[in-house]
Amino acid sequence: MAEWVDACAASNVDEEDVIRFDHQARTFIIVRDHEDNYYCTDGLCSHEDVHLVDGFVVESTIECPKHSSIFDVSTGEVETPPACEDLTTYPTKVEDGRVYVEV
Amino acid sequence: MATIVIIGAGECGVRAAFALREQGYAEAITLIGGEASLPYERPPLSKQGGREIKLIRQRQAYKDADIDLRLGLTVDAIHPDVRSLDLSSGETIQYKQLLLATGAEARLFPTMEGCLTLRTDADAKAILESIDKASRIGIIGGGFIGLELAAVARDAGAEVTVFESGLRVLARAVPAEIAEFVQARHKLEGVQFRTNCDVKSATDTTVTLSDNRVFDFDTVIAGVGSIPNTTLAQMAGLTLDNGILVDENFGTSDADIYAAGDCCSFKWRDQRVRLESWKAAQDQAAHVCASMLGEPSVYNKVPWFWSDQYDLTLQVTGLFDQKAVVHRRATIDGACLVFQCDRQGVLQAAAAVGIGHTMSKEVRVFEKLIERQAKIELNILSDATQNLKRLLKNY
């Protein structure tokens, strides 16, 4: 059952950057885009089990550090292969300077 | 009747087939592959010794995209005048447009015929079986393939000796600083190196140097480069130049025939290059499809390679001029990053090595700066406290 979880302070994520968030044996990433929107997706790339925390964020996309698959984190969609499966995305909200994710 | 035919079901050919659909092409696509296996990713073959075969796409994906996948067939001849192909099955098929994604094959010098080489899943299986049971492995060639296999063999507990004709390993691909870093790790892992040595001949169990010294092994593997598969193109009368020569749209000297991936030589900025690169195969696949569908664009993807050895990841972006000066950017401990600018100060290439993906973000920033032909002062590029990603916004 999905629940809203306090993931981090909004200021913990730099502009156009990413942090890792682990919750109940699952791993996620939280991405802040260039317009201060926050997104949460699965932490591991859908191509190989590589953590996206080392990925490169440009606007609302993240590029996997291993094989350069690019995902749109607002939708989870693959923009550039080798990945062919989208990432699962999770709702986020920012309240009182904290980022909450529904996972 | 097939309207676009793709010869070669490696990374480039498969990506192109799907890219055509993604770009809205609705007519017939035929994809012809010489190997019987469903198309698979080649990089893991040397990096994990091919212990796990990873398909590029599942069989159903080809059906869903209505791609006519013809495996285990070779093309005997192309007839550009009548736009047809002769298949090894005896069939003749017509095309409106043809894409050559024939890739490259492992080079093997004359006198080395008995050595194992690596290109296919079957090659990887043979190598892995040898590594797992053999205690002494000889590897000819200190390039990416040779060193990746050296790491796989050491991890499996084999004794490994690498023979390299150059003064150092990875001489073609990366600057000395990175090569030394990688070689030092291999030495720490117990790999023996014989550099600056000329292999006169080799069999499946011996390596003989030009001074007639003979080294015995249980298995000898040669990783001495690759040669582009251009026979078909040549027979069809296409222009070659270290690969199939293509223009900025990846069109060949025949208006209906295109080429992309490892088999082609293309113009990148002011030099003509042929890359043996998984990423370039993907990038060029998407690019050539747009050209074939009448929407050409400028190819500006920066070359990018990576290599995994032990827990190290090495990444190279851009093309290094091995004769030009290289600069170092300070990094965290246990890593190394170097870069190069041209005479006008425009960033040209960068390479980094470190544990896992510790250097990935830095390399990606350099790649973007190279793509935008950024001109940044050396002291800024060298200084680890400078946030290069912020600089990107200026370009």
CSV table of N, CA, C and O in Angstrom, one decimal, chain B residues 274-314:
chain,number,residue,atom,x,y,z
B,274,ARG,N,36.7,6.1,-38.1
B,274,ARG,CA,35.8,4.9,-38.0
B,274,ARG,C,35.9,4.5,-36.5
B,274,ARG,O,37.0,4.4,-36.0
B,275,LEU,N,34.8,4.3,-35.9
B,275,LEU,CA,34.7,4.0,-34.5
B,275,LEU,C,34.3,2.6,-34.3
B,275,LEU,O,33.5,2.1,-35.0
B,276,GLU,N,34.9,2.0,-33.3
B,276,GLU,CA,34.4,0.7,-32.8
B,276,GLU,C,33.7,1.0,-31.5
B,276,GLU,O,34.4,0.9,-30.5
B,277,SER,N,32.5,1.3,-31.6
B,277,SER,CA,31.8,1.9,-30.4
B,277,SER,C,30.4,1.5,-30.3
B,277,SER,O,29.6,1.7,-31.3
B,278,TRP,N,30.0,1.0,-29.2
B,278,TRP,CA,28.6,0.6,-29.0
B,278,TRP,C,27.7,1.8,-29.0
B,278,TRP,O,26.6,1.8,-29.6
B,279,LYS,N,28.1,2.9,-28.4
B,279,LYS,CA,27.3,4.1,-28.3
B,279,LYS,C,27.2,4.7,-29.7
B,279,LYS,O,26.1,5.2,-30.1
B,280,ALA,N,28.3,4.7,-30.4
B,280,ALA,CA,28.2,5.3,-31.8
B,280,ALA,C,27.3,4.5,-32.6
B,280,ALA,O,26.6,5.1,-33.5
B,281,ALA,N,27.3,3.2,-32.5
B,281,ALA,CA,26.4,2.3,-33.3
B,281,ALA,C,25.0,2.7,-33.0
B,281,ALA,O,24.2,2.8,-33.9
B,282,GLN,N,24.6,3.0,-31.8
B,282,GLN,CA,23.3,3.4,-31.4
B,282,GLN,C,23.0,4.8,-32.0
B,282,GLN,O,21.9,5.0,-32.6
B,283,ASP,N,23.9,5.7,-31.7
B,283,ASP,CA,23.6,7.1,-32.2
B,283,ASP,C,23.5,7.2,-33.7
B,283,ASP,O,22.7,7.9,-34.2
B,284,GLN,N,24.4,6.5,-34.4
B,284,GLN,CA,24.4,6.5,-35.8
B,284,GLN,C,23.1,5.9,-36.4
B,284,GLN,O,22.6,6.2,-37.4
B,285,ALA,N,22.6,4.8,-35.7
B,285,ALA,CA,21.4,4.1,-36.1
B,285,ALA,C,20.3,5.1,-36.2
B,285,ALA,O,19.6,5.2,-37.2
B,286,ALA,N,20.1,5.9,-35.1
B,286,ALA,CA,19.0,6.9,-35.1
B,286,ALA,C,19.2,7.9,-36.2
B,286,ALA,O,18.3,8.4,-36.8
B,287,HIS,N,20.5,8.3,-36.3
B,287,HIS,CA,20.8,9.4,-37.3
B,287,HIS,C,20.6,9.0,-38.7
B,287,HIS,O,19.9,9.7,-39.5
B,288,VAL,N,21.0,7.8,-39.0
B,288,VAL,CA,20.9,7.4,-40.4
B,288,VAL,C,19.5,7.1,-40.8
B,288,VAL,O,19.1,7.4,-42.0
B,289,CYS,N,18.7,6.7,-39.9
B,289,CYS,CA,17.2,6.5,-40.2
B,289,CYS,C,16.6,7.8,-40.5
B,289,CYS,O,15.8,7.8,-41.5
B,290,ALA,N,16.9,8.8,-39.8
B,290,ALA,CA,16.3,10.2,-40.1
B,290,ALA,C,16.7,10.6,-41.6
B,290,ALA,O,15.9,11.1,-42.3
B,291,SER,N,18.0,10.3,-41.9
B,291,SER,CA,18.4,10.6,-43.3
B,291,SER,C,17.7,9.8,-44.3
B,291,SER,O,17.2,10.4,-45.3
B,292,MET,N,17.5,8.5,-44.0
B,292,MET,CA,16.8,7.7,-45.0
B,292,MET,C,15.4,8.1,-45.2
B,292,MET,O,14.8,7.9,-46.2
B,293,LEU,N,14.8,8.6,-44.1
B,293,LEU,CA,13.4,9.1,-44.2
B,293,LEU,C,13.3,10.5,-44.7
B,293,LEU,O,12.2,11.1,-44.6
B,294,GLY,N,14.4,11.1,-45.1
B,294,GLY,CA,14.3,12.4,-45.7
B,294,GLY,C,14.4,13.5,-44.7
B,294,GLY,O,14.0,14.7,-45.1
B,295,GLU,N,14.9,13.3,-43.5
B,295,GLU,CA,15.0,14.4,-42.6
B,295,GLU,C,16.4,14.4,-42.0
B,295,GLU,O,16.6,14.2,-40.8
B,296,PRO,N,17.4,14.6,-42.8
B,296,PRO,CA,18.7,14.6,-42.3
B,296,PRO,C,19.1,15.7,-41.3
B,296,PRO,O,18.4,16.8,-41.4
B,297,SER,N,20.0,15.5,-40.4
B,297,SER,CA,20.4,16.5,-39.5
B,297,SER,C,21.9,16.4,-39.4
B,297,SER,O,22.5,15.5,-40.0
B,298,VAL,N,22.5,17.4,-38.7
B,298,VAL,CA,24.0,17.3,-38.5
B,298,VAL,C,24.4,16.3,-37.4
B,298,VAL,O,23.8,16.4,-36.4
B,299,TYR,N,25.3,15.4,-37.7
B,299,TYR,CA,25.7,14.5,-36.7
B,299,TYR,C,26.7,15.1,-35.8
B,299,TYR,O,27.8,15.4,-36.2
B,300,ASN,N,26.3,15.3,-34.5
B,300,ASN,CA,27.3,16.0,-33.6
B,300,ASN,C,27.5,15.2,-32.4
B,300,ASN,O,27.9,15.8,-31.4
B,301,LYS,N,27.2,13.9,-32.4
B,301,LYS,CA,27.4,13.1,-31.2
B,301,LYS,C,28.9,12.9,-30.9
B,301,LYS,O,29.6,12.5,-31.8
B,302,VAL,N,29.2,13.2,-29.7
B,302,VAL,CA,30.7,13.1,-29.4
B,302,VAL,C,31.0,11.6,-29.1
B,302,VAL,O,30.2,10.9,-28.4
B,303,PRO,N,32.0,11.1,-29.7
B,303,PRO,CA,32.4,9.7,-29.5
B,303,PRO,C,32.5,9.4,-28.0
B,303,PRO,O,33.0,10.3,-27.2
B,304,TRP,N,32.1,8.3,-27.5
B,304,TRP,CA,32.1,7.9,-26.1
B,304,TRP,C,32.3,6.4,-26.0
B,304,TRP,O,31.6,5.6,-26.7
B,305,PHE,N,33.3,6.0,-25.2
B,305,PHE,CA,33.6,4.6,-25.0
B,305,PHE,C,33.7,4.4,-23.5
B,305,PHE,O,34.0,5.3,-22.7
B,306,TRP,N,33.4,3.1,-23.1
B,306,TRP,CA,33.7,2.8,-21.7
B,306,TRP,C,34.3,1.4,-21.6
B,306,TRP,O,34.2,0.6,-22.5
B,307,SER,N,35.0,1.1,-20.5
B,307,SER,CA,35.5,-0.2,-20.3
B,307,SER,C,35.4,-0.5,-18.8
B,307,SER,O,35.6,0.4,-18.0
B,308,ASP,N,35.0,-1.7,-18.5
B,308,ASP,CA,35.0,-2.2,-17.1
B,308,ASP,C,36.1,-3.2,-16.9
B,308,ASP,O,36.2,-4.2,-17.6
B,309,GLN,N,36.9,-3.0,-15.9
B,309,GLN,CA,38.0,-3.9,-15.6
B,309,GLN,C,38.1,-4.0,-14.0
B,309,GLN,O,38.3,-3.0,-13.4
B,310,TYR,N,37.9,-5.2,-13.5
B,310,TYR,CA,37.8,-5.3,-12.0
B,310,TYR,C,36.6,-4.4,-11.6
B,310,TYR,O,35.6,-4.4,-12.2
B,311,ASP,N,36.8,-3.6,-10.5
B,311,ASP,CA,35.7,-2.7,-10.1
B,311,ASP,C,36.0,-1.3,-10.7
B,311,ASP,O,35.3,-0.3,-10.3
B,312,LEU,N,36.9,-1.2,-11.7
B,312,LEU,CA,37.2,0.1,-12.3
B,312,LEU,C,36.3,0.3,-13.5
B,312,LEU,O,36.0,-0.6,-14.2
B,313,THR,N,35.8,1.6,-13.7
B,313,THR,CA,35.2,2.0,-14.9
B,313,THR,C,36.0,3.1,-15.6
B,313,THR,O,36.4,4.0,-14.9
B,314,LEU,N,36.3,2.9,-16.8
B,314,LEU,CA,37.1,3.8,-17.6
B,314,LEU,C,36.1,4.4,-18.6
B,314,LEU,O,35.4,3.7,-19.3
